[in-house]
Amino acid sequence: MLPFLLRRVGVMILTALTLSFVVFSLTNLAPNLEKLARTEGSVRMTDDAVLSWIENNGHGGLMVTRYGQWLGVVPGWVRTDDRGVTRGRCITRDVTAEAAPRYCGILQGDWGTSTVFREPVSKTIADKLGATGWLMMWVMLVMVPVSLIIGVLSGMREGSRTDRVLSTFAIATTATPEYVSGVILVVIFASATTGISPLLAEWGWISGRTLFLGTATSATDKITFWNFALPVMTIALYGIGYIARMTRASMTEVMTQQYIRTARLKGVAFHQVILKHALRNALIAPFTVIMLQFPWLLNGVVIVETLFNYKGFGWTLVQAAGNNDIQLLLACSVVAVFVVLVTQLISDVGYVFLNPRIRLS
Amino acid sequence: MTDWDPSKPILEIENLSISFFTRLREIPAVMDFSCTVMPGESMGLVGESGCGKSTVALAVMRDLGKNGRITGGSIKFKGRDLTHMTEDELRHIRGSEIAMIYQEPMASLNPAMRVGDQLAEVPMIHQAMARADALKLARQIIADVRLPDPDRILRAYPHQLSGGQQQRIVIAMALMAKPALLILDEPTTALDVTVEAGIVDLVKDLGSKYGTSMLFISHNLGLILDVCDRLCVMYSGEAVETGNVTQVFDKMRHPYTQALFRSIPLPGADKNTHPLIAIPGNFPLPHERPTGCNFGPRCDYFLDGTCNTGDIPMDPVPTHDRHATRCLRWKDIDWDAPAKVGKVTEKLPRGRLVLKMDDLKKYYAVSSGAFGGGAEKVVKANESLSFEAHENETLAIVGESGCGKSTFAKVLMGLETATSGQIMLFDENVQDTPIQARNTDTVSKLQMVFQNPFDTLNPSMTVGRQIIRALEIFQKGTDDADRVERMLVLLDMVKLPRAFADRMPRQLSGGQKQRVGIARAFAGGAKVVVADEPVSALDVSVQAAVTDLLMDIQRENHTTLLFISHDLSIVRYLSDRVMVMYLGHVVELGTTDQVFAPPYHPYTEALLSAVPIADTRVKKRRIVLEGDIPSAMNPPPGCPFQTRCRWKTQVPGGLCDTVLPPVQVLAGGHQIKCHLSAEALAGMEPVITIAAE
């Protein structure tokens, strides 16, 4: 097991380096830097002034060198300008030029400063990831059990009425993108003029104007059912359909296997056949799919967090991209890459434990 | 079950009819089937694939699936009619009173559940036994089915056991509740012959020990003779003949039974003087059955106006023991008339040397461990293979799974390259040339006929197109018109109607597909043909025809045929020389007569003894090998066969444990790789003797 893990971690690091370099190159293209110069410096800078700003702020030179600096394996740039002020990558307001370390990249824990939020990127990312973490946790708690139950129920008797009803539901939800289902949910549950809220308010069943809150901003401070249910449902619905379909396919296949017949013909009752014989075998395939949902969730939250104005990772990503916040964008990408790779590792290792026959090599 | 009288039949099937319903039509699978199984009796159900024998078994279990329905008749188990039972009542009977053993042991065991739990489940359900007690019982039954180290096996997952061990577990599972009736559906078809012999012995012993009645389903007449007291021959959904085994075998009263026996290679059959008599025509599809006798169109005794007018009832044969036949003319047929001998042919003289293997070795490196890594191990798939093959000659390569016969074929074909040694094909060294690097001429001269005709034809290309494609690849023919003509000639050669050129593979039966495979192999005028189990996936009546076809083509083209097989009956019938392989070694090599008569290599002796022969005159010495074939990854030191050899004690000084035996060359060039002294070998007795008539 250990050699396998070491090899996988090695490959992961290599993948992370390659991907982050690609993202770094794309975010540090000349037009981006020019835009950065104009927002940080002055909008009315001449082209020459832009070039010198870029040069003076450490954005000149080879892409590889800059990437090395960002990573923290190449000494950060230091430049003394005409006025004798020494500035550098590692020199900030709190750290003088003399005391500044030679290296300051993400390896040293220095993720740079966000130009949008005017605070260290590491702090922004930590805060927003925490917020998104809560959202993801609730989505998973809703999505996984519901989708597995739907999948197993519809897969255990292929072609039955239960199967057809549940399959229709699953296909409908997975065919509806979040920006559609989110809007529909808001219209039905969280609008003062349409849906069920006006009726309920009229009957006096709810004290506020809407049943659910249309925004999840307040959930940043305190999560309640009323401010969180809609964003969670919006993300979960899509995943429920998808995982349920996977589980159903896997379940129907397992149900035709000979060992299920063996179990049936040794007198095992139907529900026991499902629980003891079919379930574990049927869950092997969806497990991988569920693990794949984590990276997908990370992107899926972009739409939902923007829609419900919940200040999490997705919302931050939108802000960073929209405002050309290079450092923040880079950090977001690194986090995303990291999440993808780690969940894949967990998925591979877990697969071996679920399926005693499998051998990885 | 207190009101059941043990002198009454345990299973009584009366006029059972089963149909499967599709959207288009009702397909009758079994019609008017009756049979009776008495307590302690074992009943055999024989027939070719599609004859409905498994459907009967599943009907007894009432597990016909969504589309299958019992449309008439009754199945009485201990006097109670199973056809009218509710799911709940059935559940109490399944597993506790009627248990089933399946064809594919690997597929029949839950891969994600430990063997112990799967076994313990049975008494936990039916006798509400506590888990600990159930596991204790499971341990005892595992010992009963003669598996070593029961504690380890209880904790093992199915994939950690060998095929033979898995089948023993399936048997153990069936015996957990001491059922009154055991249904065995081709229980040994997926296993090797020596393993099969062990399982058959076990089933017989357990049957007599527990007094269990058995319904034994098989296509193998030899096995039925070994195991059963009575049998029922099925053809196209009907029972055509039923009776006790010796009477049906020796005094059959149905033309199909007779034809079946004449088409299987029994001792005495010979490709030149006593060729097999294939049953003409094809098995009728369920919706294309003729009126009257289903076997009519293929029957030698068919009489127009009698056999094709109406339903034919079972007719009891007087003076015989519960013997009945579904034939109107059985009284008119002279059953003792000798079979018309087919065309007798001359044995071809042995031609020039075409293939020579010299000390061929093929090793594979594999790693162990769940996450890769682990120790690198070397699998020695082929160890020092040396032999020659001549023109006109059929060389059979015999051995069980894992003996290296398929690896040898791959190396010869160029799908793998040899680790060391030489292969001389005609005048060319080909051991290091992969197939991509061989020139068209070499490739077309050396071709292969594959085991499974169902998977080896492209499903989306017509038969004619596939043969033409082969011709194109072999650069035969001048233009398209010429190639079409050649293709039609090839179809003639394999005795398929020319109209088949436009058919898709799915429209062909298994035997017809295999003929297409043969036509394709011979498209480039192959001189050496490797036939890898070419008939083992086919039904017995078709096997004879395909075998004969191969022989005919060989005679015409002077082909060298390398016939890879595990079926010794067919090997004895058609081969000139036989090479026996075990764990990558050639353990015996000689002419067919030399190999099938003493002195034997100890492994050949056991192999011969294990093959079931459907002939009541044959007396066999029973030699059952203990244990399984060792893994090629971890072969025993010294002689590869020493772990299972019953002669080992006769070799002094423990030579077998330490030294690889040398090849002894006996009279007539007969080679045996064994430490036994010449006297010990000479003192061996024949395994198979045919009682004088």
PDB file of N, CA, C and O in Angstrom, chain A residues 277-316:
ATOM      1  N   HIS A 277     -26.769  -8.783  -0.197  1.00  0.00           N
ATOM      2  CA  HIS A 277     -26.016  -9.290  -1.351  1.00  0.00           C
ATOM      3  C   HIS A 277     -25.814  -8.248  -2.439  1.00  0.00           C
ATOM      4  O   HIS A 277     -24.746  -8.174  -3.030  1.00  0.00           O
ATOM      5  N   ALA A 278     -26.856  -7.454  -2.705  1.00  0.00           N
ATOM      6  CA  ALA A 278     -26.757  -6.573  -3.865  1.00  0.00           C
ATOM      7  C   ALA A 278     -26.078  -5.253  -3.527  1.00  0.00           C
ATOM      8  O   ALA A 278     -25.282  -4.739  -4.293  1.00  0.00           O
ATOM      9  N   LEU A 279     -26.381  -4.719  -2.338  1.00  0.00           N
ATOM     10  CA  LEU A 279     -26.022  -3.340  -2.057  1.00  0.00           C
ATOM     11  C   LEU A 279     -24.539  -3.051  -2.164  1.00  0.00           C
ATOM     12  O   LEU A 279     -24.122  -2.159  -2.883  1.00  0.00           O
ATOM     13  N   ARG A 280     -23.721  -3.858  -1.481  1.00  0.00           N
ATOM     14  CA  ARG A 280     -22.289  -3.558  -1.479  1.00  0.00           C
ATOM     15  C   ARG A 280     -21.731  -3.624  -2.894  1.00  0.00           C
ATOM     16  O   ARG A 280     -20.950  -2.770  -3.297  1.00  0.00           O
ATOM     17  N   ASN A 281     -22.158  -4.642  -3.639  1.00  0.00           N
ATOM     18  CA  ASN A 281     -21.657  -4.758  -5.002  1.00  0.00           C
ATOM     19  C   ASN A 281     -22.143  -3.622  -5.882  1.00  0.00           C
ATOM     20  O   ASN A 281     -21.438  -3.171  -6.773  1.00  0.00           O
ATOM     21  N   ALA A 282     -23.373  -3.159  -5.586  1.00  0.00           N
ATOM     22  CA  ALA A 282     -23.933  -2.103  -6.428  1.00  0.00           C
ATOM     23  C   ALA A 282     -23.322  -0.746  -6.111  1.00  0.00           C
ATOM     24  O   ALA A 282     -23.363   0.155  -6.929  1.00  0.00           O
ATOM     25  N   LEU A 283     -22.751  -0.595  -4.911  1.00  0.00           N
ATOM     26  CA  LEU A 283     -22.239   0.719  -4.521  1.00  0.00           C
ATOM     27  C   LEU A 283     -20.818   0.964  -4.989  1.00  0.00           C
ATOM     28  O   LEU A 283     -20.304   2.068  -4.877  1.00  0.00           O
ATOM     29  N   ILE A 284     -20.185  -0.067  -5.524  1.00  0.00           N
ATOM     30  CA  ILE A 284     -18.790   0.086  -5.940  1.00  0.00           C
ATOM     31  C   ILE A 284     -18.668   1.146  -7.035  1.00  0.00           C
ATOM     32  O   ILE A 284     -17.842   2.043  -6.949  1.00  0.00           O
ATOM     33  N   ALA A 285     -19.520   1.073  -8.031  1.00  0.00           N
ATOM     34  CA  ALA A 285     -19.409   2.029  -9.140  1.00  0.00           C
ATOM     35  C   ALA A 285     -19.814   3.449  -8.718  1.00  0.00           C
ATOM     36  O   ALA A 285     -19.077   4.397  -8.995  1.00  0.00           O
ATOM     37  N   PRO A 286     -20.953   3.637  -8.014  1.00  0.00           N
ATOM     38  CA  PRO A 286     -21.324   5.005  -7.621  1.00  0.00           C
ATOM     39  C   PRO A 286     -20.308   5.654  -6.696  1.00  0.00           C
ATOM     40  O   PRO A 286     -20.201   6.875  -6.674  1.00  0.00           O
ATOM     41  N   PHE A 287     -19.547   4.851  -5.955  1.00  0.00           N
ATOM     42  CA  PHE A 287     -18.566   5.444  -5.038  1.00  0.00           C
ATOM     43  C   PHE A 287     -17.606   6.360  -5.793  1.00  0.00           C
ATOM     44  O   PHE A 287     -17.338   7.478  -5.371  1.00  0.00           O
ATOM     45  N   THR A 288     -17.124   5.875  -6.924  1.00  0.00           N
ATOM     46  CA  THR A 288     -16.217   6.693  -7.727  1.00  0.00           C
ATOM     47  C   THR A 288     -16.922   7.958  -8.194  1.00  0.00           C
ATOM     48  O   THR A 288     -16.344   9.047  -8.178  1.00  0.00           O
ATOM     49  N   VAL A 289     -18.175   7.801  -8.587  1.00  0.00           N
ATOM     50  CA  VAL A 289     -18.921   8.959  -9.070  1.00  0.00           C
ATOM     51  C   VAL A 289     -19.105   9.975  -7.953  1.00  0.00           C
ATOM     52  O   VAL A 289     -18.950  11.185  -8.149  1.00  0.00           O
ATOM     53  N   ILE A 290     -19.402   9.466  -6.744  1.00  0.00           N
ATOM     54  CA  ILE A 290     -19.604  10.384  -5.621  1.00  0.00           C
ATOM     55  C   ILE A 290     -18.312  11.154  -5.338  1.00  0.00           C
ATOM     56  O   ILE A 290     -18.333  12.357  -5.098  1.00  0.00           O
ATOM     57  N   MET A 291     -17.187  10.461  -5.390  1.00  0.00           N
ATOM     58  CA  MET A 291     -15.924  11.153  -5.151  1.00  0.00           C
ATOM     59  C   MET A 291     -15.675  12.198  -6.241  1.00  0.00           C
ATOM     60  O   MET A 291     -15.096  13.249  -5.971  1.00  0.00           O
ATOM     61  N   LEU A 292     -16.123  11.892  -7.449  1.00  0.00           N
ATOM     62  CA  LEU A 292     -15.955  12.873  -8.523  1.00  0.00           C
ATOM     63  C   LEU A 292     -16.823  14.104  -8.300  1.00  0.00           C
ATOM     64  O   LEU A 292     -16.600  15.143  -8.899  1.00  0.00           O
ATOM     65  N   GLN A 293     -17.862  13.961  -7.445  1.00  0.00           N
ATOM     66  CA  GLN A 293     -18.748  15.096  -7.208  1.00  0.00           C
ATOM     67  C   GLN A 293     -18.059  16.218  -6.451  1.00  0.00           C
ATOM     68  O   GLN A 293     -18.446  17.364  -6.569  1.00  0.00           O
ATOM     69  N   PHE A 294     -17.031  15.899  -5.666  1.00  0.00           N
ATOM     70  CA  PHE A 294     -16.384  16.950  -4.874  1.00  0.00           C
ATOM     71  C   PHE A 294     -15.799  18.043  -5.759  1.00  0.00           C
ATOM     72  O   PHE A 294     -16.145  19.213  -5.600  1.00  0.00           O
ATOM     73  N   PRO A 295     -14.929  17.706  -6.697  1.00  0.00           N
ATOM     74  CA  PRO A 295     -14.424  18.771  -7.577  1.00  0.00           C
ATOM     75  C   PRO A 295     -15.548  19.435  -8.359  1.00  0.00           C
ATOM     76  O   PRO A 295     -15.531  20.648  -8.565  1.00  0.00           O
ATOM     77  N   TRP A 296     -16.541  18.633  -8.734  1.00  0.00           N
ATOM     78  CA  TRP A 296     -17.641  19.219  -9.491  1.00  0.00           C
ATOM     79  C   TRP A 296     -18.415  20.209  -8.628  1.00  0.00           C
ATOM     80  O   TRP A 296     -18.810  21.286  -9.082  1.00  0.00           O
ATOM     81  N   LEU A 297     -18.582  19.857  -7.338  1.00  0.00           N
ATOM     82  CA  LEU A 297     -19.283  20.755  -6.422  1.00  0.00           C
ATOM     83  C   LEU A 297     -18.565  22.089  -6.329  1.00  0.00           C
ATOM     84  O   LEU A 297     -19.163  23.145  -6.309  1.00  0.00           O
ATOM     85  N   LEU A 298     -17.240  22.006  -6.288  1.00  0.00           N
ATOM     86  CA  LEU A 298     -16.436  23.202  -6.146  1.00  0.00           C
ATOM     87  C   LEU A 298     -16.734  24.180  -7.282  1.00  0.00           C
ATOM     88  O   LEU A 298     -16.744  25.388  -7.105  1.00  0.00           O
ATOM     89  N   ASN A 299     -16.969  23.635  -8.480  1.00  0.00           N
ATOM     90  CA  ASN A 299     -17.328  24.505  -9.597  1.00  0.00           C
ATOM     91  C   ASN A 299     -18.816  24.823  -9.588  1.00  0.00           C
ATOM     92  O   ASN A 299     -19.230  25.912  -9.946  1.00  0.00           O
ATOM     93  N   GLY A 300     -19.604  23.810  -9.181  1.00  0.00           N
ATOM     94  CA  GLY A 300     -21.048  24.009  -9.164  1.00  0.00           C
ATOM     95  C   GLY A 300     -21.455  25.145  -8.253  1.00  0.00           C
ATOM     96  O   GLY A 300     -22.435  25.838  -8.520  1.00  0.00           O
ATOM     97  N   VAL A 301     -20.667  25.366  -7.192  1.00  0.00           N
ATOM     98  CA  VAL A 301     -21.038  26.421  -6.246  1.00  0.00           C
ATOM     99  C   VAL A 301     -20.886  27.805  -6.858  1.00  0.00           C
ATOM    100  O   VAL A 301     -21.457  28.758  -6.357  1.00  0.00           O
ATOM    101  N   VAL A 302     -20.129  27.899  -7.936  1.00  0.00           N
ATOM    102  CA  VAL A 302     -19.944  29.217  -8.552  1.00  0.00           C
ATOM    103  C   VAL A 302     -21.296  29.840  -8.874  1.00  0.00           C
ATOM    104  O   VAL A 302     -21.592  30.974  -8.488  1.00  0.00           O
ATOM    105  N   ILE A 303     -22.136  29.081  -9.562  1.00  0.00           N
ATOM    106  CA  ILE A 303     -23.433  29.595  -9.973  1.00  0.00           C
ATOM    107  C   ILE A 303     -24.333  29.833  -8.765  1.00  0.00           C
ATOM    108  O   ILE A 303     -24.922  30.902  -8.591  1.00  0.00           O
ATOM    109  N   VAL A 304     -24.404  28.815  -7.895  1.00  0.00           N
ATOM    110  CA  VAL A 304     -25.344  28.899  -6.781  1.00  0.00           C
ATOM    111  C   VAL A 304     -24.946  29.999  -5.800  1.00  0.00           C
ATOM    112  O   VAL A 304     -25.783  30.764  -5.331  1.00  0.00           O
ATOM    113  N   GLU A 305     -23.665  30.126  -5.525  1.00  0.00           N
ATOM    114  CA  GLU A 305     -23.231  31.157  -4.573  1.00  0.00           C
ATOM    115  C   GLU A 305     -23.483  32.549  -5.139  1.00  0.00           C
ATOM    116  O   GLU A 305     -23.834  33.476  -4.413  1.00  0.00           O
ATOM    117  N   THR A 306     -23.308  32.670  -6.459  1.00  0.00           N
ATOM    118  CA  THR A 306     -23.589  33.975  -7.062  1.00  0.00           C
ATOM    119  C   THR A 306     -25.088  34.249  -7.041  1.00  0.00           C
ATOM    120  O   THR A 306     -25.534  35.337  -6.696  1.00  0.00           O
ATOM    121  N   LEU A 307     -25.861  33.214  -7.369  1.00  0.00           N
ATOM    122  CA  LEU A 307     -27.316  33.347  -7.418  1.00  0.00           C
ATOM    123  C   LEU A 307     -27.886  33.720  -6.055  1.00  0.00           C
ATOM    124  O   LEU A 307     -28.741  34.597  -5.938  1.00  0.00           O
ATOM    125  N   PHE A 308     -27.392  33.054  -5.011  1.00  0.00           N
ATOM    126  CA  PHE A 308     -27.927  33.301  -3.672  1.00  0.00           C
ATOM    127  C   PHE A 308     -27.052  34.253  -2.872  1.00  0.00           C
ATOM    128  O   PHE A 308     -27.251  34.417  -1.678  1.00  0.00           O
ATOM    129  N   ASN A 309     -26.057  34.856  -3.550  1.00  0.00           N
ATOM    130  CA  ASN A 309     -25.184  35.827  -2.905  1.00  0.00           C
ATOM    131  C   ASN A 309     -24.591  35.291  -1.611  1.00  0.00           C
ATOM    132  O   ASN A 309     -24.616  35.939  -0.573  1.00  0.00           O
ATOM    133  N   TYR A 310     -24.084  34.082  -1.670  1.00  0.00           N
ATOM    134  CA  TYR A 310     -23.438  33.470  -0.513  1.00  0.00           C
ATOM    135  C   TYR A 310     -21.948  33.608  -0.722  1.00  0.00           C
ATOM    136  O   TYR A 310     -21.407  33.160  -1.730  1.00  0.00           O
ATOM    137  N   LYS A 311     -21.252  34.281   0.222  1.00  0.00           N
ATOM    138  CA  LYS A 311     -19.859  34.633  -0.033  1.00  0.00           C
ATOM    139  C   LYS A 311     -18.928  33.475   0.298  1.00  0.00           C
ATOM    140  O   LYS A 311     -18.274  33.442   1.327  1.00  0.00           O
ATOM    141  N   GLY A 312     -18.866  32.555  -0.654  1.00  0.00           N
ATOM    142  CA  GLY A 312     -17.998  31.385  -0.471  1.00  0.00           C
ATOM    143  C   GLY A 312     -16.955  31.347  -1.561  1.00  0.00           C
ATOM    144  O   GLY A 312     -16.639  32.350  -2.208  1.00  0.00           O
ATOM    145  N   PHE A 313     -16.439  30.147  -1.781  1.00  0.00           N
ATOM    146  CA  PHE A 313     -15.338  29.950  -2.715  1.00  0.00           C
ATOM    147  C   PHE A 313     -15.735  30.317  -4.144  1.00  0.00           C
ATOM    148  O   PHE A 313     -14.998  31.003  -4.847  1.00  0.00           O
ATOM    149  N   GLY A 314     -16.915  29.880  -4.528  1.00  0.00           N
ATOM    150  CA  GLY A 314     -17.362  30.139  -5.901  1.00  0.00           C
ATOM    151  C   GLY A 314     -17.545  31.626  -6.155  1.00  0.00           C
ATOM    152  O   GLY A 314     -17.126  32.146  -7.187  1.00  0.00           O
ATOM    153  N   TRP A 315     -18.134  32.252  -5.199  1.00  0.00           N
ATOM    154  CA  TRP A 315     -18.351  33.698  -5.306  1.00  0.00           C
ATOM    155  C   TRP A 315     -17.005  34.414  -5.409  1.00  0.00           C
ATOM    156  O   TRP A 315     -16.807  35.313  -6.212  1.00  0.00           O
ATOM    157  N   THR A 316     -16.050  33.980  -4.584  1.00  0.00           N
ATOM    158  CA  THR A 316     -14.713  34.560  -4.598  1.00  0.00           C
ATOM    159  C   THR A 316     -14.063  34.386  -5.964  1.00  0.00           C
ATOM    160  O   THR A 316     -13.426  35.287  -6.490  1.00  0.00           O
TER     161      THR A 316
END
